[in-house]
Each structure stands twice: as C-alpha cells, then as structure tokens.
PDB file of C-alpha atoms in Angstrom:
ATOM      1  CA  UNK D   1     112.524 106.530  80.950  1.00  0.00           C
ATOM      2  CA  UNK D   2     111.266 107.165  84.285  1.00  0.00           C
ATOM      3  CA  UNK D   3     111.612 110.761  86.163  1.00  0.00           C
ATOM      4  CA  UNK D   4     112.675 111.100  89.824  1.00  0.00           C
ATOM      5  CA  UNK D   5     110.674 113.974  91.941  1.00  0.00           C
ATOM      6  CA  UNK D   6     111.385 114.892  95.703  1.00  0.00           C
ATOM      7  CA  UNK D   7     108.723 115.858  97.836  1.00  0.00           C
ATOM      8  CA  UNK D   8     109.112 117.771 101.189  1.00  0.00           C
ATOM      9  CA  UNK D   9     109.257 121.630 102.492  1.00  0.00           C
ATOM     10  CA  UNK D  10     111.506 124.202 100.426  1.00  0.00           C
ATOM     11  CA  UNK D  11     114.371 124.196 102.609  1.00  0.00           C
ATOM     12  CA  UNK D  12     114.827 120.210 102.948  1.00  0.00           C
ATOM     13  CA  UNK D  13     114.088 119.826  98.806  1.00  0.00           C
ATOM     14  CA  UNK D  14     115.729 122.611  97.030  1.00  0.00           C
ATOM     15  CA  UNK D  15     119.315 121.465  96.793  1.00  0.00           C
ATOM     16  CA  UNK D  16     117.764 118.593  94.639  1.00  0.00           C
ATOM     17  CA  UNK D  17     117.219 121.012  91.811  1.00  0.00           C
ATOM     18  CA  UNK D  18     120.902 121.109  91.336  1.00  0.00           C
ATOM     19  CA  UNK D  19     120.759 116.891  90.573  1.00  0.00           C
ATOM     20  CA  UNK D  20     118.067 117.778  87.832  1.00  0.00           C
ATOM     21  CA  UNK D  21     115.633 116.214  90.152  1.00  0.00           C
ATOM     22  CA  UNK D  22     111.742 117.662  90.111  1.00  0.00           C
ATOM     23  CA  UNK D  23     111.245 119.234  93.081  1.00  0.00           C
ATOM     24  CA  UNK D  24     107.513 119.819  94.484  1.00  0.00           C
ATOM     25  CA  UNK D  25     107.568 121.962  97.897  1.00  0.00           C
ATOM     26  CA  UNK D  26     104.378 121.236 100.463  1.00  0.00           C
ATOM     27  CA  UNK D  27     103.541 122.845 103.343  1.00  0.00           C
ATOM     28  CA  UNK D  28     101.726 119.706 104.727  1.00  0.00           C
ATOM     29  CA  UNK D  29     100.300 116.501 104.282  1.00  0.00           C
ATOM     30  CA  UNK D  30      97.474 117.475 102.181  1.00  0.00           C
ATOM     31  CA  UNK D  31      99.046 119.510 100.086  1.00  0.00           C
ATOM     32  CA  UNK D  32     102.035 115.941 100.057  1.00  0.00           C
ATOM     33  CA  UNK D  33      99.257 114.035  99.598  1.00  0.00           C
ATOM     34  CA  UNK D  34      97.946 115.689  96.121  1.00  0.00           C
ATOM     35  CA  UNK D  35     101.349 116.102  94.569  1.00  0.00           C
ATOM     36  CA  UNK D  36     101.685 111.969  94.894  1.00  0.00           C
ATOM     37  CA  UNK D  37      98.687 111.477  94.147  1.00  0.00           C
ATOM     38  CA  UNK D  38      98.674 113.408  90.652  1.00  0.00           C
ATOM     39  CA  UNK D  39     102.787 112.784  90.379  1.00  0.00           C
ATOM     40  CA  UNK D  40     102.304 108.995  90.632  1.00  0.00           C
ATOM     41  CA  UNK D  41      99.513 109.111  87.725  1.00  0.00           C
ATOM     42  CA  UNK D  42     103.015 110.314  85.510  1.00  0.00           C
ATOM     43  CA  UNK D  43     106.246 108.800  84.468  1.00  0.00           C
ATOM     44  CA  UNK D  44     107.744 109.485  88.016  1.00  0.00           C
ATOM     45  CA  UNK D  45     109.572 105.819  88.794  1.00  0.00           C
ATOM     46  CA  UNK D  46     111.081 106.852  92.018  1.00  0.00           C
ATOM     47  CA  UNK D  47     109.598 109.852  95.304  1.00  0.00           C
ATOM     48  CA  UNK D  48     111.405 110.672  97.849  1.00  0.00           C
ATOM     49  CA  UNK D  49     110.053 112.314 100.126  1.00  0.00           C
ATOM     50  CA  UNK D  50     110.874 113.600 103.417  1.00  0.00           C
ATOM     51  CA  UNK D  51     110.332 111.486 106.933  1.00  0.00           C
ATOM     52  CA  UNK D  52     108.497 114.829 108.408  1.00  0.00           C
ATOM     53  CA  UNK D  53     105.508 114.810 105.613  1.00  0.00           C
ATOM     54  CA  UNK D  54     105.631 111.458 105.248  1.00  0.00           C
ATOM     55  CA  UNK D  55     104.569 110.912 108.672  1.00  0.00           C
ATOM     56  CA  UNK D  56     101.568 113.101 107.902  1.00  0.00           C
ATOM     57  CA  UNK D  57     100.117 110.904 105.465  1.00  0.00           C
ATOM     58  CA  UNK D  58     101.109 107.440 106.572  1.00  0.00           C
ATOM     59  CA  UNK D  59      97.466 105.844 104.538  1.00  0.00           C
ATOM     60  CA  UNK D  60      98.850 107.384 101.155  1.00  0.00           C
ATOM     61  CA  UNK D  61     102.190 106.322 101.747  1.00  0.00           C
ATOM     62  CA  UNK D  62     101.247 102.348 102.508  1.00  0.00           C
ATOM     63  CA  UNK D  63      98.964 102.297  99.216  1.00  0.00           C
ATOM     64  CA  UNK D  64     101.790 103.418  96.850  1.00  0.00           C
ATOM     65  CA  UNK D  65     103.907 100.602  99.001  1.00  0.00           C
ATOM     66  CA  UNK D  66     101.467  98.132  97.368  1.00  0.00           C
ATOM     67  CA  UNK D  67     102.025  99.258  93.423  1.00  0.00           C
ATOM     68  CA  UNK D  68     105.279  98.340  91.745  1.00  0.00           C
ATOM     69  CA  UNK D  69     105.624 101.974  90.652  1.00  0.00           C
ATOM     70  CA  UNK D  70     106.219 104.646  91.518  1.00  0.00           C
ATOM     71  CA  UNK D  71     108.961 103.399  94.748  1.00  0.00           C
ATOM     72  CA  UNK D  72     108.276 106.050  97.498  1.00  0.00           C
ATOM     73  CA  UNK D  73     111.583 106.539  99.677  1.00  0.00           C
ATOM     74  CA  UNK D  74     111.529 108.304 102.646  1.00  0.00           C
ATOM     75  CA  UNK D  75     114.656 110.871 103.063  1.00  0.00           C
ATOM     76  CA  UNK D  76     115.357 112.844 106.171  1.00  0.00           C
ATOM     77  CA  UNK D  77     114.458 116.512 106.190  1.00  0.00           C
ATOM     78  CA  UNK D  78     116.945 119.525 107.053  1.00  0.00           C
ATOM     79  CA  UNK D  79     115.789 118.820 110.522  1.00  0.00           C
ATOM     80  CA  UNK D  80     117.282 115.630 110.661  1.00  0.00           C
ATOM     81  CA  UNK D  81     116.271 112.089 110.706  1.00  0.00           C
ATOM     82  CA  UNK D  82     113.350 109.922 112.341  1.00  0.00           C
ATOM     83  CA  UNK D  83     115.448 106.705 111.359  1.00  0.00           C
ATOM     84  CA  UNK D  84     111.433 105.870 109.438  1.00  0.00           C
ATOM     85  CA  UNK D  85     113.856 105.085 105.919  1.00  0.00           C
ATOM     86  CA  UNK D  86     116.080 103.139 107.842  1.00  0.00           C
ATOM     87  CA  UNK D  87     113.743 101.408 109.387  1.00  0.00           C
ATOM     88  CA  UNK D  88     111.629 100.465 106.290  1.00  0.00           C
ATOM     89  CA  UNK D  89     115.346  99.352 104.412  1.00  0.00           C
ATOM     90  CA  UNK D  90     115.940  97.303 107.071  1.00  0.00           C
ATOM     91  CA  UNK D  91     112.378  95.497 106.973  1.00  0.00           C
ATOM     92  CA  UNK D  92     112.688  95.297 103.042  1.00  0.00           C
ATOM     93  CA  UNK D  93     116.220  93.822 103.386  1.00  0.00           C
ATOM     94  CA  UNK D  94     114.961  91.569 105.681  1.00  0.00           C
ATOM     95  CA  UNK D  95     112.043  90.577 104.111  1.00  0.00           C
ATOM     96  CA  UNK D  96     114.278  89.692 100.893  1.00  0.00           C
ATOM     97  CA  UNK D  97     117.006  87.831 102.707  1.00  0.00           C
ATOM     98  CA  UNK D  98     115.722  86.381 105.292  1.00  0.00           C
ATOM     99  CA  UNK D  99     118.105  88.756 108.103  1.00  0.00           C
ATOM    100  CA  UNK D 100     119.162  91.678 108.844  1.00  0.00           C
ATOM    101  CA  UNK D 101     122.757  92.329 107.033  1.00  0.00           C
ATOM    102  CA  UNK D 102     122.773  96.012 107.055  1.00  0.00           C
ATOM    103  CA  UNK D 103     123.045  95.669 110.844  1.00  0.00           C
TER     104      UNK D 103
END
C-alpha cells in the first residue's frame, strides 16, 4: 500500500496531519526539492504539494511528471491559488479525452 505525503510551508500543510497524511514543511524550493527527491525513493504513491513551492522547482516537478509513481499534485497554499493544478487537470483531461469537459 502506497502512503500519501503533502509538501508545502507549515501553515498551508498542517491541517493534513489531521487526514493521517505525512506532512513535510519547507521553507523553499531546495529544501521541496530534497524531501521529493528522498520521499519519491519510498512507498509515497501520491505528493501534493503546494502551487507556491512548486513553482520554485518547476525542473524537479516535470521529471517526476515522466515516472508512473509517485503522481505529484499541485494544491493551493493558504495564500490562495495560482490556478497551476487546474491548469495541469485540464491539460491531462484533455490529453485523455480529446477536449476539455471540465470546462
């Protein structure tokens, strides 16, 4: 069975402890992108991780894109949302079906 870990600053993750998710708190994207890095080496099926650090490591994100496992999601942060995990669910659903139906 695979785990589920969140990625993102302490105020935006936190409340995911209460789902039983792991919960790894960066202060930015280097510090994001070793947490992946050594997470994705584990039984972790599914990161989310929030749009802000996300955006600081856009190379790491697009190589984990390219593996099966582990799925990176991108979730908005406490600040709010950049509409980047939209946007990628949109491409993804249209990529599958041929157009846009979540529009």
């Amino acid at each position: 069975m695979y785990k589920v870990a969140v990625i993102g600053d302490k105020d935006s993750v936190l409340g995911f402890k209460a789902l039983g998710v792991e919960v790894f708190t960066t202060v930015d994207g280097k510090d994001a992108r070793k947490v992946i890095d050594k997470i994705a080496k584990e039984d972790y099926g599914v990161i989310f991780i929030t749009e802000q650090m996300a955006t600081q490591i856009p190379e790491t994100i697009d190589r984990y894109k390219k593996q099966v496992l582990p799925a990176i999601i991108l979730i908005p942060s406490n600040q709010g949302s950049q509409n980047i995990g939209m946007d990628e669910i949109n491409k993804n659903v249209e990529k599958a079906v041929g157009a846009n139906i979540l529009n």
